[in-house]
Short mmCIF file of C-alpha atoms in Angstrom, two decimals:
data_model
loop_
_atom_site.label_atom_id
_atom_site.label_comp_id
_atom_site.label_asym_id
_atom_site.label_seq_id
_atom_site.Cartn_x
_atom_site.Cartn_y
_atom_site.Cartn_z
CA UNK A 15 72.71 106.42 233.58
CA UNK A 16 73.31 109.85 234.24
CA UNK A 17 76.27 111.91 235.49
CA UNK A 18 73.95 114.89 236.41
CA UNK A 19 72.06 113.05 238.45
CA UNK A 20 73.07 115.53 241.34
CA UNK A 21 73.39 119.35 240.71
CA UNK A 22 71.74 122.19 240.33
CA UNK A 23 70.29 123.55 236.99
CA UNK A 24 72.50 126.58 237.17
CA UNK A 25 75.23 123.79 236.85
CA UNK A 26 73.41 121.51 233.89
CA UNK A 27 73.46 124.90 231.81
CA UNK A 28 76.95 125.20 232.23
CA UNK A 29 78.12 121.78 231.28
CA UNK A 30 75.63 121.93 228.39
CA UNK A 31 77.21 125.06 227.02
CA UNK A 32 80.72 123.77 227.23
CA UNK A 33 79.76 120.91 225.07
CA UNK A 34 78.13 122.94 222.73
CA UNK A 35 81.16 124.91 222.46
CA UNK A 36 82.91 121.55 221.62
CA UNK A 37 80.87 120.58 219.27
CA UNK A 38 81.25 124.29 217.53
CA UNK A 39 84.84 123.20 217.75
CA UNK A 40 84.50 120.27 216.21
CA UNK A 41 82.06 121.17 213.40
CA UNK A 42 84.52 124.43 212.38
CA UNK A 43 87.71 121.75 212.67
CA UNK A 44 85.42 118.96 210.41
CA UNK A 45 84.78 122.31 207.79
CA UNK A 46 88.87 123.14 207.23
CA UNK A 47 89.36 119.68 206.70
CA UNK A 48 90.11 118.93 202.63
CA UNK A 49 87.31 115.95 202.61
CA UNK A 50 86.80 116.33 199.09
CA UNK A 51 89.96 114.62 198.28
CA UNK A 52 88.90 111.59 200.03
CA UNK A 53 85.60 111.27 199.24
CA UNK A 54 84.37 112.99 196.45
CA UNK A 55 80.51 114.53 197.69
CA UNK A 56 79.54 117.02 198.20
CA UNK A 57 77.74 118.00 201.43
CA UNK A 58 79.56 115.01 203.29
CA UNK A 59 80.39 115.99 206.63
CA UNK A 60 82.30 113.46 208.86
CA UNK A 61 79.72 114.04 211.71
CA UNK A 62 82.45 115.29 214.26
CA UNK A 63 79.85 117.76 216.30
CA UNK A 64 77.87 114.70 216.15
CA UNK A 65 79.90 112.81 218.31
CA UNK A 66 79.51 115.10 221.16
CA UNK A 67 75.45 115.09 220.46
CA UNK A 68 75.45 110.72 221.06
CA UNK A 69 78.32 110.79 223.70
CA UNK A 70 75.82 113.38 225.76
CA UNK A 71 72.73 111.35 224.63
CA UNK A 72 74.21 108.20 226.24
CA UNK A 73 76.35 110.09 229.59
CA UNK A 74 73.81 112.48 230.30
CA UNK A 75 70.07 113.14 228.71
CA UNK A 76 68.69 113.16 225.56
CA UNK A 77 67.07 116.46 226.86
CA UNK A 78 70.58 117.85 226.59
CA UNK A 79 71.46 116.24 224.02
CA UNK A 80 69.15 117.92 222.26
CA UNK A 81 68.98 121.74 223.26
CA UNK A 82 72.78 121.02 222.30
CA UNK A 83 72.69 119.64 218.76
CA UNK A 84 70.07 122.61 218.38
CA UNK A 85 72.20 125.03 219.53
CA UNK A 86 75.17 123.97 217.39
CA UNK A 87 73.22 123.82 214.36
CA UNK A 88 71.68 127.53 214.91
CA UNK A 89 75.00 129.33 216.12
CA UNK A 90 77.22 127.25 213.22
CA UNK A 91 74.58 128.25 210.70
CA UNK A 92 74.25 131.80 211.74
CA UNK A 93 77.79 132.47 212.28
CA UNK A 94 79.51 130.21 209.23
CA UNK A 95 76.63 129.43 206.75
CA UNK A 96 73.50 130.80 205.44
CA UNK A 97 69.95 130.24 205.48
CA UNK A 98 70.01 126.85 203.06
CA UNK A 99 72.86 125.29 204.84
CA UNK A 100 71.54 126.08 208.35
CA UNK A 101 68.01 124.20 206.88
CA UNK A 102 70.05 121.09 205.69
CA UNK A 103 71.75 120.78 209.07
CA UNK A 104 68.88 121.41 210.98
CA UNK A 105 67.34 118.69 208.82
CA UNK A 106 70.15 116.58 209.23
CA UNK A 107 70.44 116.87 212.66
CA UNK A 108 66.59 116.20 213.31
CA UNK A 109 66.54 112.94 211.37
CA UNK A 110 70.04 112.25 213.81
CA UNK A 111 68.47 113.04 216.72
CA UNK A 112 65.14 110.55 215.87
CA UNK A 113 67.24 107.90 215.10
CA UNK A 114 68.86 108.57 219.25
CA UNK A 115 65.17 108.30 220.19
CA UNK A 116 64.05 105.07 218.76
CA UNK A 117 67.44 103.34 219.40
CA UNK A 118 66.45 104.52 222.76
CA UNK A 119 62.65 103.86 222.77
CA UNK A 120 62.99 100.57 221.44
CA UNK A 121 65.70 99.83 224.46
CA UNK A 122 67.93 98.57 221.06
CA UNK A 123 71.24 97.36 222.92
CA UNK A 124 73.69 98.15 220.58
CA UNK A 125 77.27 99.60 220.90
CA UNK A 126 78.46 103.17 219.96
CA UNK A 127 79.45 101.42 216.70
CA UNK A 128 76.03 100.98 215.91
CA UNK A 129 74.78 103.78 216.90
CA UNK A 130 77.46 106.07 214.79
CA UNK A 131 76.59 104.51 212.10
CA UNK A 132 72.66 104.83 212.24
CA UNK A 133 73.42 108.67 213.24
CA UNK A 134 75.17 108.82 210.76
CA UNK A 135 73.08 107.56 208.23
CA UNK A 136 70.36 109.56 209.39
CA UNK A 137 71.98 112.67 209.15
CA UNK A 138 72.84 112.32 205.77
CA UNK A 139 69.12 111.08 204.86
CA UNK A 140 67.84 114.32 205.94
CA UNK A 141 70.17 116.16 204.03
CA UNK A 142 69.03 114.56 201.04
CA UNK A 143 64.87 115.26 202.05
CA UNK A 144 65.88 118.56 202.61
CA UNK A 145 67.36 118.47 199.20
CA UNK A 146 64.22 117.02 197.52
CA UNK A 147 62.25 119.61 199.37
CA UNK A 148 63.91 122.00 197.47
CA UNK A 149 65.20 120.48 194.51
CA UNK A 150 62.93 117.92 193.45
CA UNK A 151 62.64 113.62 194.09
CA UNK A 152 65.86 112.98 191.12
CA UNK A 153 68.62 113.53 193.77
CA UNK A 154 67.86 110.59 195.55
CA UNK A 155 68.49 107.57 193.44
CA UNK A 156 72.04 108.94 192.52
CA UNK A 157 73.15 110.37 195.61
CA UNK A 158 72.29 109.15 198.79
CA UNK A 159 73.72 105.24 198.49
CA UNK A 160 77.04 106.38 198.07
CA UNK A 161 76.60 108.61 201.66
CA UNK A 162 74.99 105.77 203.03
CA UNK A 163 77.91 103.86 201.94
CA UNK A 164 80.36 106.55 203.03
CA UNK A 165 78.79 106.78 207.12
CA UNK A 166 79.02 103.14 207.53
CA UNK A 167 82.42 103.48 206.92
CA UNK A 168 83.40 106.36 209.09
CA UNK A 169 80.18 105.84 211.53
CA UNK A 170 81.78 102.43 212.05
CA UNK A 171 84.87 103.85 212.78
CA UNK A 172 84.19 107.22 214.62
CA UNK A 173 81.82 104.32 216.91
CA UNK A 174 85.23 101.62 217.46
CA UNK A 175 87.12 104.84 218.72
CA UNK A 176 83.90 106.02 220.99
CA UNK A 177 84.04 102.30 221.98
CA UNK A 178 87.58 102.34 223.08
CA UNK A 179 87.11 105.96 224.75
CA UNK A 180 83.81 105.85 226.55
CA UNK A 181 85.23 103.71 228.93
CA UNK A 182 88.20 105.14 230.38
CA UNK A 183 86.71 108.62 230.31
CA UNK A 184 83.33 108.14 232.41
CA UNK A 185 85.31 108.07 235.86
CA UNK A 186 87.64 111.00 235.03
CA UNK A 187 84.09 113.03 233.50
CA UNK A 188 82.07 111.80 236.58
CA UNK A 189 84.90 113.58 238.72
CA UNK A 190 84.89 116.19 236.56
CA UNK A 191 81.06 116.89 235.89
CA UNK B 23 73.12 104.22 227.48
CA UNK B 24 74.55 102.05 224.78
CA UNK B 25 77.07 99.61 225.58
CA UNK B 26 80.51 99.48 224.63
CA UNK B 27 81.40 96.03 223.43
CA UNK B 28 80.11 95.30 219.59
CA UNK B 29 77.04 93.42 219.42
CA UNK B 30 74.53 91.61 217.24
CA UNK B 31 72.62 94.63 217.03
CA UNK B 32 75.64 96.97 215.26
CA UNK B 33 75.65 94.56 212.53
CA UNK B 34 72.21 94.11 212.52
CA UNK B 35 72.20 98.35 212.25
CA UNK B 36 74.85 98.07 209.72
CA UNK B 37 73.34 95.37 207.77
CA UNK B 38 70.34 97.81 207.32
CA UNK B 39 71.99 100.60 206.41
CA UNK B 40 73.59 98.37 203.68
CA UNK B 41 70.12 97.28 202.27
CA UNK B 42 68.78 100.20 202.27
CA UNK B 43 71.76 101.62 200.08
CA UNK B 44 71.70 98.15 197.53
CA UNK B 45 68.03 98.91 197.48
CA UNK B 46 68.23 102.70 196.45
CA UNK B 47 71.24 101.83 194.27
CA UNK B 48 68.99 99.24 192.11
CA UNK B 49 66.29 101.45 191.98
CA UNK B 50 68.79 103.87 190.08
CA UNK B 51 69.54 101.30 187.60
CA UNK B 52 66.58 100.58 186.41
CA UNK B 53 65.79 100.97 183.11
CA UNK B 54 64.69 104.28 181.57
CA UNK B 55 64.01 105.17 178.17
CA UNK B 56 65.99 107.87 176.24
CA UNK B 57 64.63 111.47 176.28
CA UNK B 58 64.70 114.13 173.77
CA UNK B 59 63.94 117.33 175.20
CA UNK B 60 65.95 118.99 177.97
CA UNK B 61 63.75 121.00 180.45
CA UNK B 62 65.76 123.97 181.97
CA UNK B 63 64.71 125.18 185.05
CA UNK B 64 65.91 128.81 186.73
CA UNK B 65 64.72 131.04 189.44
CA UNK B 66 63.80 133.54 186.47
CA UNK B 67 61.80 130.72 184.46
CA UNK B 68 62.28 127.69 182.28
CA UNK B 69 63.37 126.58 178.84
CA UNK B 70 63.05 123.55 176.72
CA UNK B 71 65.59 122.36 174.40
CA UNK B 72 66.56 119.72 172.20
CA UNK B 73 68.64 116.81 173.17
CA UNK B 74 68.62 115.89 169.18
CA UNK B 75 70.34 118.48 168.23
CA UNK B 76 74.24 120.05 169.68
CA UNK B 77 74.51 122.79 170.61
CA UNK B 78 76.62 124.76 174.10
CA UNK B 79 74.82 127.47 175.12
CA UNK B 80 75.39 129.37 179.29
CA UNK B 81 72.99 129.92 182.10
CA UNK B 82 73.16 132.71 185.07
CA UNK B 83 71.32 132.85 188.12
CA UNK B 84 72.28 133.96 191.98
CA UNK B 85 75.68 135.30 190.12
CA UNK B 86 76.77 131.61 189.36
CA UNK B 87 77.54 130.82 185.26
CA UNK B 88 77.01 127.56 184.09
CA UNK B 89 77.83 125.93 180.97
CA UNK B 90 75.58 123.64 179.53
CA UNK B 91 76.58 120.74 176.12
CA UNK B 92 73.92 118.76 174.39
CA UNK B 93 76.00 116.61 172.28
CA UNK B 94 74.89 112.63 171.24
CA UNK B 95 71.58 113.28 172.84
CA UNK B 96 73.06 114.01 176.11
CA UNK B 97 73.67 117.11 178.21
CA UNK B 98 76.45 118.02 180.65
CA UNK B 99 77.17 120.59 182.44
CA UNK B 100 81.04 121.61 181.35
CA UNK B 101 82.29 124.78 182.83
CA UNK B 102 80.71 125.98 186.27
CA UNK B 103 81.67 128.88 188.62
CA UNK B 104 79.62 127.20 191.47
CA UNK B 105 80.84 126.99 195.08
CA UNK B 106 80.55 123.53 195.97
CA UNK B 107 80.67 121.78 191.80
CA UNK B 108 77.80 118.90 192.39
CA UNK B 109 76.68 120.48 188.83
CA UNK B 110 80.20 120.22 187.12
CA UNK B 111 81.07 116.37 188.93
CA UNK B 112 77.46 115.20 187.83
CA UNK B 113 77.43 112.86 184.56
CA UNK B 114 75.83 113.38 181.56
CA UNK B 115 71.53 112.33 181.39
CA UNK B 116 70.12 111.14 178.29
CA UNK B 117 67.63 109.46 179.99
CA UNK B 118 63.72 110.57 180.95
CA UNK B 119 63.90 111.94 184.67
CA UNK B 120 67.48 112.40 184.56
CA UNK B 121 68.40 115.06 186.15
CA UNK B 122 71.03 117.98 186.66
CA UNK B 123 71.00 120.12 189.86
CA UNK B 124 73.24 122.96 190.90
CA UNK B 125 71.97 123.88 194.14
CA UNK B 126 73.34 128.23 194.50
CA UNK B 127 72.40 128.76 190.88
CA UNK B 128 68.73 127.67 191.61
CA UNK B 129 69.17 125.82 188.06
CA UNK B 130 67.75 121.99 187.15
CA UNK B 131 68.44 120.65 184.10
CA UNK B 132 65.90 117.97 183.37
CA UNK B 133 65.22 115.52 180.65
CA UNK B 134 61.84 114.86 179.56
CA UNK B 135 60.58 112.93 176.72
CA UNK B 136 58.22 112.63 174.61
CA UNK B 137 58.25 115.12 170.65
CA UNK B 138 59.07 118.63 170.67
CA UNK B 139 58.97 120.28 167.64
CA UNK B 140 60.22 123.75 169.49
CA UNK B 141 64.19 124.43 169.90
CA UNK B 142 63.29 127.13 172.63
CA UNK B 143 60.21 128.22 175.03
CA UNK B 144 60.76 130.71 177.13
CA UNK B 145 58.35 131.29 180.75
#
């Protein structure tokens, strides 16, 4: 279903942007955040911008979900990071957004619980390719279970609180959008 | 899109996520034989040395110093001035294919195995 079912495109670009802008928010807000002291890896990113990226995948398109994960990853890495850490989150964010499309493609009817985790999980996969892309294959045995074991844990509950919100916000964003 | 009451399919999702973690994890503890020669890898070139002997010696690359101790046929990386410390949190490798990253120094730290009768190659 889709909110922006009426409108002009004038209007789409708009509500795109202010999501993006969110989801800048979000990723600059997950960044302060001392994660380190909860869970000890490196490169582990809660996946808040992400949140905004399946919440517009499922309310609107996955056309905009897309041009806005892309341009959250660009503008975050350009502003905040540099060129290796805008490659792993572009990675990351590809290997996301797949795992959108064939929950989607294969009509899987899953809740957002589900689907945070997969996300996810998928991030964090491509941050590891993109690792042995540059670093060579040793990274993976080590490295990626424990952030596979890390995003079922807060994929499952980032997805139990998108669970709990979806619902009560559609009317109030259908009003609003 | 997706629904909003938990379903078969999250913990079917879940359950593969979980696999595919157990499956990686075992794959990491399979055996490996014990190496003796640590291959050093920098932006600027590479360097063998032996795990057999102890010895500390430091690396630089990309303005990052790292610390490097082959003791008890293992090497660790001790002191590190690296950004994000995956290099300094990483345990010691003793075995072949073991391996030591730090990611802004550009530097790997592998062990191979196999004789070396050389302490140092530089190229």
């Amino acid at each position: 279903m889709s909110i922006l079912s009426r409108g002009s495109r004038t209007r789409r670009i708009c509500i795109d942007a202010l999501l993006c802008a969110v989801a800048m928010m979000l990723s600059y807000l997950e960044a302060l955040l001392p994660l380190n002291l909860a869970i000890p890896l490196p490169g582990f990113r809660l996946g808040l911008a992400n949140v905004i990226v399946v919440v517009t995948f499922s309310l609107l398109t996955p056309t905009d979900a897309a041009a806005i994960s892309a341009t959250r990853i660009l503008l975050m890495g350009l502003l905040f990071g540099s060129v290796t850490s805008l490659y792993f989150s572009a990675m990351g964010g590809l290997v996301s957004f797949c795992a959108l499309l064939l929950l989607r493609c294969f009509r899987i009817k899953c809740s957002f619980v589900g689907v945070s985790v997969l996300s996810a999980a998928a991030h964090n996969t491509g941050q590891i390719i993109a690792a042995v892309t540059l670093f060579g294959m040793s990274l993976i045995p080590s490295y990626l279970p424990l952030l596979l074991f890390a995003s079922v844990l807060y994929g499952g509950i980032v997805g139990v609180l998108l669970n709990l919100l979806i619902p009560r916000l559609q009317a109030p964003l259908a009003r609003v959008l | 899109m997706f629904r909003t009451k938990v379903s078969l399919w999250d913990w079917i999702l879940i359950a593969v996520v979980l696999l595919a973690a157990c499956s990686l994890l075992l794959f990491a503890w399979l055996p490996k034989s014990a190496g003796s020669v640590l291959l050093v890898t920098t932006p600027q070139g590479s360097a063998e040395y032996s795990l057999l002997e102890d010895r500390e010696f430091s690396l630089s690359s990309n303005g990052v110093t790292l610390t490097v101790r082959i003791a008890d046929g293992a090497a660790l990386v001790t002191e590190s001035d690296c950004p994000d410390g995956v290099c300094r949190a990483s345990a010691s490798i003793a075995k072949v294919g073991e391996m030591i990253v730090c990611a802004p120094a550009g530097i790997r730290l592998t062990v191979k195995g196999g004789e070396s009768d050389v302490d140092f190659v530089a190229g």
